[in-house]
PDB file of C-alpha atoms in Angstrom:
ATOM      1  CA  MET A   1       0.000   0.000   0.000  1.00 29.00           C
ATOM      2  CA  THR A   2       1.325   3.415  -0.981  1.00 32.00           C
ATOM      3  CA  GLU A   3       0.818   6.464   1.180  1.00 37.00           C
ATOM      4  CA  THR A   4      -0.280   9.701  -0.445  1.00 37.00           C
ATOM      5  CA  PRO A   5       2.124  12.616  -0.018  1.00 42.00           C
ATOM      6  CA  ASN A   6      -0.723  14.834   1.235  1.00 43.00           C
ATOM      7  CA  PRO A   7      -2.702  13.554   4.240  1.00 44.00           C
ATOM      8  CA  HIS A   8      -5.646  15.804   3.304  1.00 48.00           C
ATOM      9  CA  ILE A   9      -6.310  13.910   0.062  1.00 46.00           C
ATOM     10  CA  ILE A  10      -9.485  11.890   0.457  1.00 48.00           C
ATOM     11  CA  ASP A  11     -10.933  11.407  -2.973  1.00 49.00           C
ATOM     12  CA  ALA A  12      -9.804  10.403  -6.413  1.00 49.00           C
ATOM     13  CA  ASP A  13     -11.963  11.243  -9.386  1.00 51.00           C
ATOM     14  CA  THR A  14     -12.967   7.880 -10.813  1.00 53.00           C
ATOM     15  CA  LEU A  15     -12.702   9.098 -14.405  1.00 58.00           C
ATOM     16  CA  THR A  16      -9.454  11.023 -14.324  1.00 61.00           C
ATOM     17  CA  GLY A  17      -7.758   9.662 -11.215  1.00 62.00           C
ATOM     18  CA  GLU A  18      -7.181  13.254 -10.105  1.00 65.00           C
ATOM     19  CA  MET A  19      -6.582  13.577  -6.375  1.00 70.00           C
ATOM     20  CA  ARG A  20      -8.567  16.352  -4.718  1.00 76.00           C
ATOM     21  CA  PRO A  21      -7.784  17.829  -1.299  1.00 87.00           C
ATOM     22  CA  ILE A  22     -10.462  18.787   1.190  1.00 90.00           C
ATOM     23  CA  ARG A  23     -10.582  22.532   1.728  1.00 92.00           C
ATOM     24  CA  ARG A  24     -12.307  24.435   4.541  1.00 94.00           C
ATOM     25  CA  THR A  25     -14.637  26.947   2.901  1.00 97.00           C
ATOM     26  CA  VAL A  26     -16.477  29.954   4.294  1.00 97.00           C
ATOM     27  CA  VAL A  27     -19.535  31.408   2.581  1.00 98.00           C
ATOM     28  CA  SER A  28     -21.429  34.533   3.593  1.00 98.00           C
ATOM     29  CA  LEU A  29     -25.174  34.746   2.929  1.00 98.00           C
ATOM     30  CA  GLY A  30     -27.290  37.881   2.737  1.00 96.00           C
ATOM     31  CA  SER A  31     -30.816  38.843   1.739  1.00 96.00           C
ATOM     32  CA  ASN A  32     -32.781  42.095   1.809  1.00 94.00           C
ATOM     33  CA  LEU A  33     -35.640  41.358  -0.612  1.00 93.00           C
ATOM     34  CA  GLY A  34     -38.617  39.027  -0.304  1.00 94.00           C
ATOM     35  CA  ASP A  35     -38.775  36.488   2.504  1.00 96.00           C
ATOM     36  CA  ARG A  36     -35.250  37.154   3.716  1.00 97.00           C
ATOM     37  CA  PHE A  37     -35.116  34.312   6.234  1.00 98.00           C
ATOM     38  CA  ALA A  38     -36.547  31.755   3.782  1.00 97.00           C
ATOM     39  CA  ASN A  39     -33.949  32.873   1.225  1.00 97.00           C
ATOM     40  CA  LEU A  40     -31.118  32.237   3.704  1.00 98.00           C
ATOM     41  CA  GLN A  41     -32.510  28.839   4.697  1.00 98.00           C
ATOM     42  CA  GLY A  42     -32.937  27.937   1.032  1.00 97.00           C
ATOM     43  CA  ALA A  43     -29.292  28.804   0.397  1.00 97.00           C
ATOM     44  CA  VAL A  44     -28.155  26.625   3.316  1.00 98.00           C
ATOM     45  CA  ASP A  45     -30.295  23.756   1.988  1.00 97.00           C
ATOM     46  CA  ALA A  46     -28.949  24.228  -1.555  1.00 97.00           C
ATOM     47  CA  LEU A  47     -25.375  24.146  -0.266  1.00 97.00           C
ATOM     48  CA  ALA A  48     -26.152  20.971   1.684  1.00 96.00           C
ATOM     49  CA  ASP A  49     -27.533  19.405  -1.516  1.00 96.00           C
ATOM     50  CA  THR A  50     -24.318  20.154  -3.426  1.00 96.00           C
ATOM     51  CA  PRO A  51     -22.255  17.042  -4.145  1.00 94.00           C
ATOM     52  CA  GLU A  52     -18.810  17.122  -2.501  1.00 94.00           C
ATOM     53  CA  VAL A  53     -19.900  19.790   0.005  1.00 96.00           C
ATOM     54  CA  TRP A  54     -20.118  18.812   3.677  1.00 96.00           C
ATOM     55  CA  ILE A  55     -21.560  21.553   5.890  1.00 97.00           C
ATOM     56  CA  THR A  56     -19.880  21.651   9.285  1.00 96.00           C
ATOM     57  CA  ASN A  57     -21.607  24.671  10.857  1.00 97.00           C
ATOM     58  CA  VAL A  58     -24.127  27.460  10.274  1.00 98.00           C
ATOM     59  CA  SER A  59     -23.984  30.729  12.195  1.00 98.00           C
ATOM     60  CA  ALA A  60     -26.663  32.653  13.971  1.00 98.00           C
ATOM     61  CA  VAL A  61     -28.636  35.113  11.854  1.00 98.00           C
ATOM     62  CA  TYR A  62     -27.686  38.785  12.055  1.00 98.00           C
ATOM     63  CA  GLU A  63     -29.444  41.879  10.763  1.00 97.00           C
ATOM     64  CA  SER A  64     -27.420  44.693   9.217  1.00 95.00           C
ATOM     65  CA  GLU A  65     -27.900  47.985   7.476  1.00 90.00           C
ATOM     66  CA  PRO A  66     -27.034  47.875   3.769  1.00 89.00           C
ATOM     67  CA  ILE A  67     -23.610  49.319   2.968  1.00 83.00           C
ATOM     68  CA  GLY A  68     -23.309  51.574  -0.074  1.00 78.00           C
ATOM     69  CA  ALA A  69     -26.809  50.618  -1.247  1.00 75.00           C
ATOM     70  CA  PRO A  70     -29.333  52.857  -2.992  1.00 75.00           C
ATOM     71  CA  GLU A  71     -31.422  54.997  -0.654  1.00 81.00           C
ATOM     72  CA  GLY A  72     -34.471  53.221   0.729  1.00 77.00           C
ATOM     73  CA  SER A  73     -32.887  49.740   0.670  1.00 83.00           C
ATOM     74  CA  ASP A  74     -34.148  47.423   3.402  1.00 91.00           C
ATOM     75  CA  THR A  75     -31.928  45.849   6.042  1.00 94.00           C
ATOM     76  CA  PHE A  76     -30.156  42.570   5.359  1.00 95.00           C
ATOM     77  CA  LEU A  77     -30.345  39.279   7.141  1.00 98.00           C
ATOM     78  CA  ASN A  78     -26.896  37.675   7.136  1.00 98.00           C
ATOM     79  CA  ALA A  79     -25.298  34.389   8.117  1.00 98.00           C
ATOM     80  CA  VAL A  80     -22.107  32.431   7.529  1.00 98.00           C
ATOM     81  CA  VAL A  81     -21.838  28.782   6.503  1.00 98.00           C
ATOM     82  CA  LEU A  82     -18.711  26.678   7.028  1.00 98.00           C
ATOM     83  CA  PHE A  83     -18.139  23.568   4.977  1.00 97.00           C
ATOM     84  CA  ASP A  84     -15.501  21.197   3.733  1.00 96.00           C
ATOM     85  CA  THR A  85     -15.315  20.447   0.031  1.00 96.00           C
ATOM     86  CA  THR A  86     -13.227  18.808  -2.644  1.00 94.00           C
ATOM     87  CA  LEU A  87     -14.675  21.126  -5.311  1.00 95.00           C
ATOM     88  CA  SER A  88     -12.425  23.669  -6.985  1.00 92.00           C
ATOM     89  CA  ALA A  89     -12.948  27.369  -6.330  1.00 93.00           C
ATOM     90  CA  ALA A  90     -14.135  27.785  -9.947  1.00 93.00           C
ATOM     91  CA  ARG A  91     -16.800  25.090  -9.475  1.00 94.00           C
ATOM     92  CA  LEU A  92     -17.823  26.650  -6.161  1.00 96.00           C
ATOM     93  CA  ILE A  93     -18.304  30.131  -7.624  1.00 94.00           C
ATOM     94  CA  ASP A  94     -20.449  28.621 -10.380  1.00 95.00           C
ATOM     95  CA  ARG A  95     -22.547  26.881  -7.730  1.00 96.00           C
ATOM     96  CA  MET A  96     -22.889  30.099  -5.689  1.00 95.00           C
ATOM     97  CA  HIS A  97     -24.199  31.943  -8.762  1.00 94.00           C
ATOM     98  CA  ALA A  98     -26.611  29.097  -9.575  1.00 95.00           C
ATOM     99  CA  ILE A  99     -28.019  29.246  -6.035  1.00 96.00           C
ATOM    100  CA  GLU A 100     -28.461  33.024  -6.288  1.00 93.00           C
ATOM    101  CA  ASP A 101     -30.181  32.641  -9.656  1.00 92.00           C
ATOM    102  CA  ALA A 102     -32.528  29.972  -8.262  1.00 94.00           C
ATOM    103  CA  PHE A 103     -33.720  32.527  -5.702  1.00 92.00           C
ATOM    104  CA  GLY A 104     -34.371  35.219  -8.290  1.00 89.00           C
ATOM    105  CA  ARG A 105     -31.183  37.237  -7.872  1.00 83.00           C
ATOM    106  CA  GLU A 106     -31.075  39.947 -10.539  1.00 79.00           C
ATOM    107  CA  ARG A 107     -27.826  41.508 -11.631  1.00 74.00           C
ATOM    108  CA  GLU A 108     -28.954  44.775 -13.134  1.00 72.00           C
ATOM    109  CA  GLY A 109     -25.662  46.603 -12.947  1.00 71.00           C
ATOM    110  CA  ILE A 110     -26.554  48.785  -9.945  1.00 68.00           C
ATOM    111  CA  VAL A 111     -23.807  48.452  -7.349  1.00 67.00           C
ATOM    112  CA  ASN A 112     -25.085  47.076  -4.033  1.00 71.00           C
ATOM    113  CA  ALA A 113     -28.675  46.962  -5.303  1.00 73.00           C
ATOM    114  CA  PRO A 114     -31.228  45.155  -3.091  1.00 80.00           C
ATOM    115  CA  ARG A 115     -31.212  41.409  -3.716  1.00 87.00           C
ATOM    116  CA  THR A 116     -33.130  38.301  -2.823  1.00 90.00           C
ATOM    117  CA  LEU A 117     -29.925  36.423  -2.129  1.00 95.00           C
ATOM    118  CA  ASP A 118     -26.224  37.097  -2.006  1.00 94.00           C
ATOM    119  CA  VAL A 119     -23.917  34.074  -1.679  1.00 96.00           C
ATOM    120  CA  ASP A 120     -20.309  35.223  -1.335  1.00 95.00           C
ATOM    121  CA  LEU A 121     -17.356  32.889  -1.358  1.00 96.00           C
ATOM    122  CA  ILE A 122     -15.120  34.284   1.399  1.00 97.00           C
ATOM    123  CA  VAL A 123     -12.288  31.740   1.599  1.00 97.00           C
ATOM    124  CA  VAL A 124     -11.541  28.370   0.065  1.00 95.00           C
ATOM    125  CA  GLY A 125      -8.737  26.916   2.155  1.00 93.00           C
ATOM    126  CA  ASP A 126      -5.649  28.997   1.502  1.00 91.00           C
ATOM    127  CA  ARG A 127      -6.507  29.556  -2.182  1.00 91.00           C
ATOM    128  CA  ARG A 128      -5.901  32.978  -3.645  1.00 93.00           C
ATOM    129  CA  SER A 129      -7.326  34.424  -6.833  1.00 90.00           C
ATOM    130  CA  ASN A 130      -7.346  37.885  -8.324  1.00 91.00           C
ATOM    131  CA  GLU A 131      -9.360  37.102 -11.441  1.00 90.00           C
ATOM    132  CA  GLU A 132     -12.224  39.443 -12.349  1.00 88.00           C
ATOM    133  CA  TRP A 133     -14.710  36.581 -11.901  1.00 89.00           C
ATOM    134  CA  LEU A 134     -13.169  35.238  -8.670  1.00 90.00           C
ATOM    135  CA  ARG A 135     -11.351  37.077  -5.927  1.00 93.00           C
ATOM    136  CA  LEU A 136     -10.087  35.016  -3.004  1.00 93.00           C
ATOM    137  CA  PRO A 137     -10.094  35.733  -0.226  1.00 95.00           C
ATOM    138  CA  HIS A 138     -13.136  37.946  -0.740  1.00 94.00           C
ATOM    139  CA  PRO A 139     -11.707  41.477  -1.079  1.00 93.00           C
ATOM    140  CA  ARG A 140     -14.062  43.193   1.415  1.00 94.00           C
ATOM    141  CA  ALA A 141     -14.671  40.399   3.945  1.00 96.00           C
ATOM    142  CA  ALA A 142     -12.023  41.771   6.313  1.00 96.00           C
ATOM    143  CA  GLU A 143     -13.975  45.060   6.520  1.00 95.00           C
ATOM    144  CA  ARG A 144     -17.499  43.683   7.043  1.00 96.00           C
ATOM    145  CA  ALA A 145     -18.861  42.937  10.514  1.00 96.00           C
ATOM    146  CA  PHE A 146     -21.732  40.977   8.947  1.00 97.00           C
ATOM    147  CA  VAL A 147     -19.124  38.463   7.736  1.00 97.00           C
ATOM    148  CA  LEU A 148     -16.650  38.659  10.613  1.00 98.00           C
ATOM    149  CA  GLN A 149     -19.011  38.410  13.597  1.00 98.00           C
ATOM    150  CA  PRO A 150     -20.947  35.294  12.533  1.00 98.00           C
ATOM    151  CA  TRP A 151     -17.691  33.651  11.449  1.00 98.00           C
ATOM    152  CA  TYR A 152     -16.025  34.554  14.744  1.00 97.00           C
ATOM    153  CA  ASP A 153     -18.975  33.036  16.625  1.00 97.00           C
ATOM    154  CA  LEU A 154     -18.274  29.714  14.895  1.00 97.00           C
ATOM    155  CA  GLU A 155     -14.450  29.805  14.754  1.00 97.00           C
ATOM    156  CA  PRO A 156     -12.871  32.281  17.197  1.00 96.00           C
ATOM    157  CA  ASP A 157      -9.369  31.383  15.946  1.00 96.00           C
ATOM    158  CA  ALA A 158     -10.180  31.738  12.229  1.00 96.00           C
ATOM    159  CA  GLU A 159      -7.946  33.722   9.888  1.00 96.00           C
ATOM    160  CA  ILE A 160      -8.422  35.346   6.521  1.00 96.00           C
ATOM    161  CA  PRO A 161      -5.330  34.658   4.415  1.00 95.00           C
ATOM    162  CA  ASP A 162      -3.231  37.808   3.918  1.00 94.00           C
ATOM    163  CA  HIS A 163      -5.496  39.811   6.294  1.00 96.00           C
ATOM    164  CA  GLY A 164      -5.106  38.234   9.716  1.00 96.00           C
ATOM    165  CA  ARG A 165      -7.209  36.828  12.501  1.00 97.00           C
ATOM    166  CA  VAL A 166     -10.963  37.337  12.284  1.00 97.00           C
ATOM    167  CA  ALA A 167     -10.997  38.412  15.970  1.00 97.00           C
ATOM    168  CA  ASP A 168      -8.466  41.190  15.292  1.00 97.00           C
ATOM    169  CA  LEU A 169     -10.273  42.326  12.150  1.00 97.00           C
ATOM    170  CA  LEU A 170     -13.577  42.422  14.024  1.00 95.00           C
ATOM    171  CA  GLY A 171     -11.916  44.585  16.678  1.00 94.00           C
ATOM    172  CA  LYS A 172     -11.013  47.089  13.940  1.00 95.00           C
ATOM    173  CA  THR A 173     -14.425  47.168  12.226  1.00 94.00           C
ATOM    174  CA  GLY A 174     -16.574  47.289  15.340  1.00 87.00           C
ATOM    175  CA  ASP A 175     -20.122  45.986  15.129  1.00 88.00           C
ATOM    176  CA  GLN A 176     -21.215  48.369  12.317  1.00 91.00           C
ATOM    177  CA  GLY A 177     -24.760  48.332  13.758  1.00 91.00           C
ATOM    178  CA  LEU A 178     -25.012  44.557  13.479  1.00 96.00           C
ATOM    179  CA  GLN A 179     -27.799  42.952  15.530  1.00 97.00           C
ATOM    180  CA  ARG A 180     -28.034  39.269  16.362  1.00 98.00           C
ATOM    181  CA  ARG A 181     -31.503  37.818  15.665  1.00 98.00           C
ATOM    182  CA  ASP A 182     -31.925  34.951  18.110  1.00 97.00           C
ATOM    183  CA  ASP A 183     -35.597  34.722  17.055  1.00 98.00           C
ATOM    184  CA  LEU A 184     -34.431  33.400  13.645  1.00 97.00           C
ATOM    185  CA  VAL A 185     -32.533  30.096  13.669  1.00 97.00           C
ATOM    186  CA  LEU A 186     -31.326  28.461  10.464  1.00 98.00           C
ATOM    187  CA  ALA A 187     -31.650  24.684  10.348  1.00 96.00           C
ATOM    188  CA  ASN A 188     -28.208  23.132  10.188  1.00 91.00           C
ATOM    189  CA  PRO A 189     -28.202  20.031   7.979  1.00 87.00           C
ATOM    190  CA  ALA A 190     -24.812  18.935   9.382  1.00 72.00           C
TER     191      ALA A 190
END
């Protein structure tokens, strides 16, 4: 029996034989149109239904004021989902967009426009990307309490590659008016 050089390898694609490492992934969810809570729960369920995605934890729900949004935009409900996956970052971003589309997300070209669902890929292991279609780690995650606080609740020792510890970043951003909504609890399929 031969040992693999990487202990994190768990799967070999049966067609290509390609070895795929497991990567810890963090996704931020947000909604400020329609049934906001149902949209978040639907996103969690859709992630859980994704092959090669194993949800490990789902944060509490938080409510936040929209940042840089058009005047009159409603508040957001936000949450963070942690999962392990063998999917590539490119496949994950495609899945995130498909989930948004399934919930009626419209991309009309207005920056920070209200939306039924926002599914942002924050980190995929230690992967980095600066492509127009995929930026990893997410370029504004280190500045957003609605990402940092729910993530910190789940993993107090977490770090954003090239930015530092989530706890330290949260100390710099402050709460930004974030409010925990203990009356809204997302079902965790883990």
